[in-house]
Structures are given as structure tokens and as C-alpha cells.
Amino acid sequence: MHHEVRGLVLKCVDLGEADRLLTVYTKEMGVITLMAKGARSLKNRNFATTQQFCLADYVIRARGDKYYLQESSIVESFFAIRESLSGFSLGLYVLEALSFVTTAEPEGELLRLALNSLYAICQGEKSLSIIKAAFEIRMLAIIGFMPDVGACSVCGRCDGDYYFDLIGGTLRCRECSEGAPAVGDEMTSGEATPVCIITESVRRAILYITECPPTRVFSFTLGDEDMPYLEYACEEYLKHQLERSFNSLEFYKEVKG
Ligand SMILES: [Zn+2]
């Protein structure tokens, strides 16, 4: 049986003499594993469309529980992402995080977020810090881990600094968190529930990222003094919600120094 799908190559493993085994996140079928026979041969017509960072239309055939690639045509490639090591490492993180959270259930907004993130990295107009933080929080919101950052969850105020509960995704203002350290003391407190400190600007940025239209996810600015709090909060929230880190994330951080 034939299917026609559009998808982004998340992973590409070399097999045998010239074959490739791909993990493709498709618009129609969610994640699929796709065997591309002979695709590593330069003369193969599927050579370009079977590499990481490629969005393509694929004609695939199901045999047993496997899919085999027949024909393909490129829709968009993000190969330019390899031009900068930090951009490349962030791109790898986008793909690795996606491989972990995606299922056989199609999720158009998630695919669009990944494509927009790769596009923004290639464009180089937005800082990688903004792209990374926005990608993390928006992805979590899409898959069901929407943080509740409208106001302090105890008294409802929305100004000053907050403690962001990395498990529950809620906020408490300083007054409702008696005895906890202040902003600038340290990023995390020693409480049993892991929390991190965020400022009012960071709260607004997170709220914006989760509520804005899909095409506007990176369209915000944040002061230099607030940015480390946003970066830290988004990354830690992701690690706590997914209960893991990623090799590509550690690689990105190493590259960024
Ligand atoms: Zn409060």
C-alpha cells in the first residue's frame, strides 16, 4: 500500500553498503521509521531528501510493519544550519527533543514549531537564546505541559519576582514564599519541590510564548539582565517535565560556553 507524506528527517542511521534508516516526523502519520534503500549512493535520486534537516514529500510503501521509500522531492532544506556550530548544535537539540516527544499521532503545530525553529536558526536574525527558550516552552505547552504563569497561584498578584514550580508549572510571589532566597542570591532554592526564580518580565515572556499565534513564537524581546532567568527556567522546566536531559542539549551548552 502506498502513502504520500510530508515530513522532516529527525534521524538518519547508515545501514549496510548504501542504505539509510530514517526517523521522519510526518504531517499525516506522526513519526515513522523509513527504510531508504541505496540512498547513500551519490547517484541515488533520494540522496538529498534522506538527510537530517530536510523537509520533503515522500512516496512510501508499507510492507509488514515497515515503510520503504520509493520516491521523494525536497520541500525545504535546512542544511545551512551547519554553517555555525552553535546553530547546528541547537538544531540537533530541536530534532532530538522532537524524537523523544513525538508519537505516531500527527501534531501539525509541533511540526510547524520545529520547522519555524530551524528556519529561525538558519536566518540568524533572532538570538539562539530566544529560539531555544521559546521552542522548549511552546513544545511543552503543545504536548500538554502548559505552565500556569498568569499570576501568583496563591494571592493572584502579578508583579515583582516569583518562584516557578518546575514540577507543577505554577508561580508563587515572594510574599507567598516566605523565607525563600531572593533574586540574585541563587537560581534555585533548596526546597523539596524544585523551583527557580523568574522576574516579572520573564513571566510575561513565558506567557507570551505559550499564547501567541504559531508564527509569532520568537517575536519578543527581553533585556539582557532577564535573559538568563528565561533560559534557565525554560530548560529546567523541560528537564523536569520530561524527566531527562539530551546529549544535544549538553553539546549546545558546551559550544556556547
Ligand atoms: Zn502571592
XYZ file of C-alpha atoms and ligand atoms in Angstrom:
258
model
C 0.000 0.000 0.000
C 1.294 3.445 -0.945
C 1.164 6.610 1.127
C 2.194 10.134 0.315
C 3.516 12.059 3.276
C 5.365 15.279 4.002
C 7.946 15.054 6.758
C 11.071 16.296 8.472
C 14.015 13.900 8.857
C 14.833 13.696 12.560
C 17.360 10.886 12.487
C 19.379 9.133 9.849
C 21.308 5.934 10.501
C 23.595 4.320 7.915
C 22.821 0.678 7.216
C 24.631 -1.883 5.090
C 26.520 -0.761 1.993
C 24.459 2.238 0.991
C 21.124 2.204 2.828
C 19.685 4.673 5.289
C 17.200 4.087 8.068
C 15.308 7.305 8.748
C 13.111 8.591 11.522
C 10.742 11.036 9.870
C 8.183 13.237 11.600
C 5.328 13.468 9.144
C 2.342 15.746 8.932
C -0.006 12.871 8.131
C 1.200 9.904 10.205
C 3.273 11.323 13.051
C 6.657 9.614 13.476
C 7.538 6.822 11.077
C 10.622 4.709 10.525
C 11.516 4.643 6.879
C 13.972 2.435 5.032
C 15.698 4.185 2.134
C 17.461 1.562 0.014
C 20.646 2.737 -1.684
C 20.107 6.337 -0.526
C 23.748 6.874 0.440
C 24.879 6.446 -3.119
C 25.552 9.860 -4.688
C 23.707 8.770 -7.808
C 20.596 7.796 -5.865
C 17.642 10.109 -6.529
C 16.773 10.028 -2.818
C 20.273 11.060 -1.696
C 19.464 14.644 -0.610
C 15.990 14.028 0.778
C 17.175 11.344 3.203
C 19.434 13.536 5.335
C 18.821 15.203 8.663
C 17.424 18.770 8.467
C 15.456 18.053 5.313
C 11.715 18.532 4.772
C 10.437 16.519 1.830
C 7.452 14.847 0.215
C 7.824 11.083 0.301
C 6.043 8.309 -1.531
C 6.319 5.311 0.753
C 5.216 1.713 0.604
C 4.205 -0.341 3.617
C 5.466 -3.888 3.781
C 4.733 -5.733 7.014
C 5.258 -3.214 9.801
C 7.925 -1.324 7.869
C 7.880 1.535 5.404
C 10.094 1.700 2.355
C 10.908 4.858 0.462
C 10.093 4.907 -3.224
C 10.243 8.480 -4.434
C 10.822 11.851 -2.841
C 11.068 15.512 -3.637
C 12.606 18.195 -1.474
C 10.299 20.859 0.002
C 12.821 22.745 2.095
C 16.287 22.014 3.377
C 17.889 23.486 6.459
C 21.386 22.324 5.535
C 22.679 25.893 6.028
C 22.292 25.243 9.750
C 25.704 23.519 9.613
C 27.404 26.842 8.913
C 27.629 27.731 12.594
C 28.474 25.210 15.290
C 26.184 26.772 17.904
C 23.275 26.952 15.435
C 23.942 23.377 14.348
C 24.008 22.105 17.936
C 20.723 23.884 18.699
C 19.222 22.351 15.548
C 20.292 18.891 16.723
C 18.605 19.600 20.056
C 15.341 20.550 18.309
C 15.409 17.260 16.396
C 16.399 15.145 19.403
C 13.749 16.672 21.669
C 11.173 16.135 18.932
C 12.196 12.476 18.505
C 11.545 11.999 22.198
C 8.132 13.685 22.467
C 6.530 12.764 19.155
C 4.334 9.724 18.590
C 2.509 8.028 15.730
C -0.191 10.654 16.307
C 0.203 13.588 13.886
C 0.536 17.003 15.555
C 0.698 19.771 12.986
C 1.587 22.528 15.415
C 4.586 20.645 16.741
C 5.921 20.056 13.250
C 5.385 23.735 12.429
C 7.193 24.803 15.606
C 10.193 22.634 14.717
C 10.298 23.983 11.151
C 9.975 27.583 12.378
C 12.785 26.984 14.877
C 15.135 25.530 12.251
C 14.227 28.365 9.882
C 14.939 30.993 12.564
C 18.301 29.400 13.391
C 19.299 29.458 9.695
C 18.128 33.076 9.298
C 20.320 34.242 12.151
C 18.135 37.253 12.982
C 16.938 36.060 16.388
C 19.333 35.127 19.164
C 19.765 31.408 19.772
C 18.821 32.002 23.416
C 15.381 33.263 22.389
C 14.834 30.479 19.858
C 15.848 27.793 22.350
C 13.725 29.074 25.247
C 10.664 29.657 23.067
C 11.000 26.256 21.405
C 11.192 24.500 24.778
C 8.206 26.184 26.410
C 5.983 26.138 23.346
C 6.758 22.469 22.692
C 5.874 21.584 26.280
C 2.653 23.579 26.043
C 1.664 21.739 22.849
C 2.236 18.276 24.306
C 0.234 19.005 27.464
C 2.650 20.646 29.906
C 1.309 24.187 29.663
C 2.734 26.222 32.549
C 0.268 28.347 34.531
C 2.101 31.675 34.698
C -0.810 34.149 34.685
C -0.169 35.288 38.278
C 0.897 34.102 41.730
C -1.097 30.900 42.304
C -1.707 31.794 45.968
C -2.620 35.505 46.102
C -3.129 36.308 42.402
C -0.741 39.260 42.231
C 1.328 39.783 39.123
C 4.334 41.963 39.826
C 7.738 41.507 41.435
C 9.683 38.259 41.359
C 8.323 34.731 41.517
C 9.244 31.193 42.320
C 8.429 28.967 39.366
C 7.489 25.436 40.420
C 9.292 23.198 37.922
C 7.017 20.234 38.622
C 3.599 21.909 38.911
C 4.315 24.699 36.437
C 2.792 27.325 38.770
C 4.093 30.533 40.345
C 4.288 31.942 43.839
C 5.237 35.529 44.574
C 7.898 36.340 47.174
C 5.380 37.163 49.880
C 3.726 33.781 49.423
C 7.130 32.061 49.540
C 8.278 33.221 52.967
C 11.922 32.516 53.748
C 12.992 31.593 50.226
C 16.073 33.290 48.694
C 15.746 36.495 46.657
C 16.568 37.045 43.004
C 20.318 37.345 42.630
C 21.065 35.060 45.614
C 20.955 31.888 43.620
C 18.906 30.401 40.806
C 17.347 27.559 42.740
C 16.317 27.145 46.339
C 16.873 24.098 48.484
C 13.166 23.338 48.838
C 11.830 19.837 48.313
C 9.858 20.979 45.279
C 12.369 22.230 42.709
C 11.736 25.871 41.879
C 13.589 28.595 40.053
C 13.348 32.329 40.285
C 11.837 34.380 37.495
C 11.256 38.101 37.151
C 8.042 39.819 36.049
C 9.482 40.330 32.527
C 10.296 36.636 32.293
C 6.784 35.720 33.470
C 5.347 37.886 30.699
C 7.718 36.353 28.125
C 6.676 32.807 29.074
C 3.009 33.786 28.963
C 3.534 35.355 25.542
C 5.331 32.282 24.157
C 2.522 29.958 25.228
C -0.338 32.140 23.983
C 0.867 33.899 20.808
C -0.010 32.719 17.258
C 2.322 29.941 15.987
C 4.162 32.228 13.576
C 4.976 34.788 16.317
C 6.700 32.486 18.817
C 10.115 34.174 18.545
C 8.778 37.713 18.130
C 9.552 39.122 21.541
C 12.462 40.870 23.191
C 13.852 40.620 26.676
C 16.515 42.654 28.491
C 19.993 41.204 28.928
C 19.531 41.042 32.689
C 16.335 38.956 32.343
C 17.508 36.573 29.632
C 19.471 34.182 31.910
C 16.331 33.720 34.033
C 14.242 32.869 30.973
C 16.847 30.452 29.645
C 17.261 28.741 32.964
C 13.516 28.480 33.675
C 12.620 27.055 30.252
C 15.411 24.498 30.215
C 14.817 23.344 33.788
C 11.057 23.167 33.233
C 11.668 20.958 30.198
C 14.077 18.673 32.062
C 11.680 18.298 34.982
C 8.607 17.699 32.824
C 10.313 15.198 30.517
C 12.402 13.795 33.401
C 15.563 13.792 31.332
C 18.178 15.857 29.515
C 19.538 15.361 25.984
C 23.061 14.800 24.632
C 22.499 17.521 22.057
C 21.455 19.951 24.798
C 24.702 19.321 26.675
C 26.568 19.718 23.367
C 24.845 23.050 22.696
C 25.749 24.330 26.156
C 29.351 23.224 25.721
C 29.579 25.048 22.383
C 28.001 28.191 23.846
C 30.488 28.047 26.705
Zn 1.407 35.615 46.145
